[in-house]
Amino acid sequence: MEIVMLGNQGQLVLPKAIQAIHQWTEGTPFFIWDTGSEIVMKPVSPFPVSQLEPPDTPSVYQGAPLTLEEMEKAIDIEAGKHK
């Protein structure tokens, strides 16, 4: 743990080691909120947070199960479209 000092304009300077570990550079935006007992800072993600479906979620496909050969044929057809 390191101690940082609040500057006269309300700025905190994060130690270089922490910036390097997280690849934070000047201008990195952060969310900041007060929980009442502590201040929390979290970098703003450049991508929206995604929600993964639980592993037991049924697949979207509703047809009859495909054989391995049918799947390979479909892959070959799609791959041929992108040559």
PDB file of C-alpha atoms in Angstrom:
ATOM      1  CA  MET A   1       0.000   0.000   0.000  1.00  0.00           C
ATOM      2  CA  GLU A   2       1.236   3.480  -0.806  1.00  0.00           C
ATOM      3  CA  ILE A   3       0.155   6.843   0.526  1.00  0.00           C
ATOM      4  CA  VAL A   4      -0.624   9.628  -1.957  1.00  0.00           C
ATOM      5  CA  MET A   5      -1.337  13.264  -1.150  1.00  0.00           C
ATOM      6  CA  LEU A   6      -4.268  15.314  -2.381  1.00  0.00           C
ATOM      7  CA  GLY A   7      -2.999  18.242  -4.451  1.00  0.00           C
ATOM      8  CA  ASN A   8      -4.165  21.851  -4.072  1.00  0.00           C
ATOM      9  CA  GLN A   9      -6.537  21.406  -7.042  1.00  0.00           C
ATOM     10  CA  GLY A  10      -8.036  18.147  -5.752  1.00  0.00           C
ATOM     11  CA  GLN A  11      -5.791  15.882  -7.819  1.00  0.00           C
ATOM     12  CA  LEU A  12      -4.340  12.533  -6.775  1.00  0.00           C
ATOM     13  CA  VAL A  13      -1.249  11.221  -8.539  1.00  0.00           C
ATOM     14  CA  LEU A  14      -1.268   7.445  -8.811  1.00  0.00           C
ATOM     15  CA  PRO A  15       2.141   5.803  -8.418  1.00  0.00           C
ATOM     16  CA  LYS A  16       3.859   4.997 -11.728  1.00  0.00           C
ATOM     17  CA  ALA A  17       4.007   1.283 -10.834  1.00  0.00           C
ATOM     18  CA  ILE A  18       0.214   1.111 -10.484  1.00  0.00           C
ATOM     19  CA  GLN A  19      -0.279   3.064 -13.721  1.00  0.00           C
ATOM     20  CA  ALA A  20       2.071   0.695 -15.552  1.00  0.00           C
ATOM     21  CA  ILE A  21       0.459  -2.488 -14.214  1.00  0.00           C
ATOM     22  CA  HIS A  22      -2.981  -1.348 -15.397  1.00  0.00           C
ATOM     23  CA  GLN A  23      -1.715   0.409 -18.548  1.00  0.00           C
ATOM     24  CA  TRP A  24      -3.344   3.683 -17.479  1.00  0.00           C
ATOM     25  CA  THR A  25      -2.053   6.779 -19.214  1.00  0.00           C
ATOM     26  CA  GLU A  26      -2.716  10.497 -18.872  1.00  0.00           C
ATOM     27  CA  GLY A  27      -6.339  11.203 -19.712  1.00  0.00           C
ATOM     28  CA  THR A  28      -7.666   7.748 -18.720  1.00  0.00           C
ATOM     29  CA  PRO A  29     -11.260   8.373 -17.547  1.00  0.00           C
ATOM     30  CA  PHE A  30     -12.437   6.949 -14.216  1.00  0.00           C
ATOM     31  CA  PHE A  31     -15.771   6.478 -12.511  1.00  0.00           C
ATOM     32  CA  ILE A  32     -15.544   7.656  -8.920  1.00  0.00           C
ATOM     33  CA  TRP A  33     -18.068   7.213  -6.137  1.00  0.00           C
ATOM     34  CA  ASP A  34     -18.311   7.610  -2.399  1.00  0.00           C
ATOM     35  CA  THR A  35     -19.577   4.555  -0.513  1.00  0.00           C
ATOM     36  CA  GLY A  36     -19.737   6.438   2.767  1.00  0.00           C
ATOM     37  CA  SER A  37     -16.715   4.680   4.242  1.00  0.00           C
ATOM     38  CA  GLU A  38     -14.381   4.823   1.243  1.00  0.00           C
ATOM     39  CA  ILE A  39     -13.851   6.411  -2.169  1.00  0.00           C
ATOM     40  CA  VAL A  40     -13.840   3.948  -5.086  1.00  0.00           C
ATOM     41  CA  MET A  41     -12.240   4.655  -8.474  1.00  0.00           C
ATOM     42  CA  LYS A  42     -12.747   2.406 -11.479  1.00  0.00           C
ATOM     43  CA  PRO A  43     -11.488   3.046 -15.016  1.00  0.00           C
ATOM     44  CA  VAL A  44     -14.203   3.548 -17.604  1.00  0.00           C
ATOM     45  CA  SER A  45     -14.249   0.524 -19.912  1.00  0.00           C
ATOM     46  CA  PRO A  46     -13.873   1.356 -23.622  1.00  0.00           C
ATOM     47  CA  PHE A  47     -16.361  -1.431 -24.340  1.00  0.00           C
ATOM     48  CA  PRO A  48     -19.795  -1.986 -22.844  1.00  0.00           C
ATOM     49  CA  VAL A  49     -19.863  -4.640 -20.151  1.00  0.00           C
ATOM     50  CA  SER A  50     -21.156  -7.883 -21.636  1.00  0.00           C
ATOM     51  CA  GLN A  51     -23.290 -10.412 -19.856  1.00  0.00           C
ATOM     52  CA  LEU A  52     -22.424 -14.040 -20.441  1.00  0.00           C
ATOM     53  CA  GLU A  53     -25.238 -16.535 -20.463  1.00  0.00           C
ATOM     54  CA  PRO A  54     -25.084 -19.320 -17.892  1.00  0.00           C
ATOM     55  CA  PRO A  55     -23.684 -22.577 -19.323  1.00  0.00           C
ATOM     56  CA  ASP A  56     -27.051 -24.314 -18.978  1.00  0.00           C
ATOM     57  CA  THR A  57     -28.836 -21.753 -21.184  1.00  0.00           C
ATOM     58  CA  PRO A  58     -30.375 -23.495 -24.198  1.00  0.00           C
ATOM     59  CA  SER A  59     -28.904 -22.561 -27.564  1.00  0.00           C
ATOM     60  CA  VAL A  60     -30.802 -20.371 -30.008  1.00  0.00           C
ATOM     61  CA  TYR A  61     -30.843 -23.116 -32.651  1.00  0.00           C
ATOM     62  CA  GLN A  62     -34.204 -24.908 -32.584  1.00  0.00           C
ATOM     63  CA  GLY A  63     -33.854 -27.430 -35.448  1.00  0.00           C
ATOM     64  CA  ALA A  64     -32.811 -31.060 -35.455  1.00  0.00           C
ATOM     65  CA  PRO A  65     -29.260 -31.757 -34.266  1.00  0.00           C
ATOM     66  CA  LEU A  66     -26.676 -31.575 -37.066  1.00  0.00           C
ATOM     67  CA  THR A  67     -24.087 -34.244 -37.717  1.00  0.00           C
ATOM     68  CA  LEU A  68     -20.406 -33.390 -37.666  1.00  0.00           C
ATOM     69  CA  GLU A  69     -20.326 -33.778 -41.451  1.00  0.00           C
ATOM     70  CA  GLU A  70     -23.217 -31.320 -41.859  1.00  0.00           C
ATOM     71  CA  MET A  71     -21.465 -28.777 -39.648  1.00  0.00           C
ATOM     72  CA  GLU A  72     -18.179 -29.156 -41.552  1.00  0.00           C
ATOM     73  CA  LYS A  73     -20.010 -28.730 -44.875  1.00  0.00           C
ATOM     74  CA  ALA A  74     -21.680 -25.538 -43.618  1.00  0.00           C
ATOM     75  CA  ILE A  75     -18.297 -24.205 -42.472  1.00  0.00           C
ATOM     76  CA  ASP A  76     -16.740 -24.982 -45.862  1.00  0.00           C
ATOM     77  CA  ILE A  77     -19.601 -23.200 -47.659  1.00  0.00           C
ATOM     78  CA  GLU A  78     -19.251 -20.081 -45.491  1.00  0.00           C
ATOM     79  CA  ALA A  79     -15.451 -20.108 -45.751  1.00  0.00           C
ATOM     80  CA  GLY A  80     -15.752 -20.294 -49.546  1.00  0.00           C
ATOM     81  CA  LYS A  81     -17.824 -17.098 -49.542  1.00  0.00           C
ATOM     82  CA  HIS A  82     -14.977 -15.177 -47.904  1.00  0.00           C
ATOM     83  CA  LYS A  83     -12.092 -16.088 -50.214  1.00  0.00           C
TER      84      LYS A  83
END
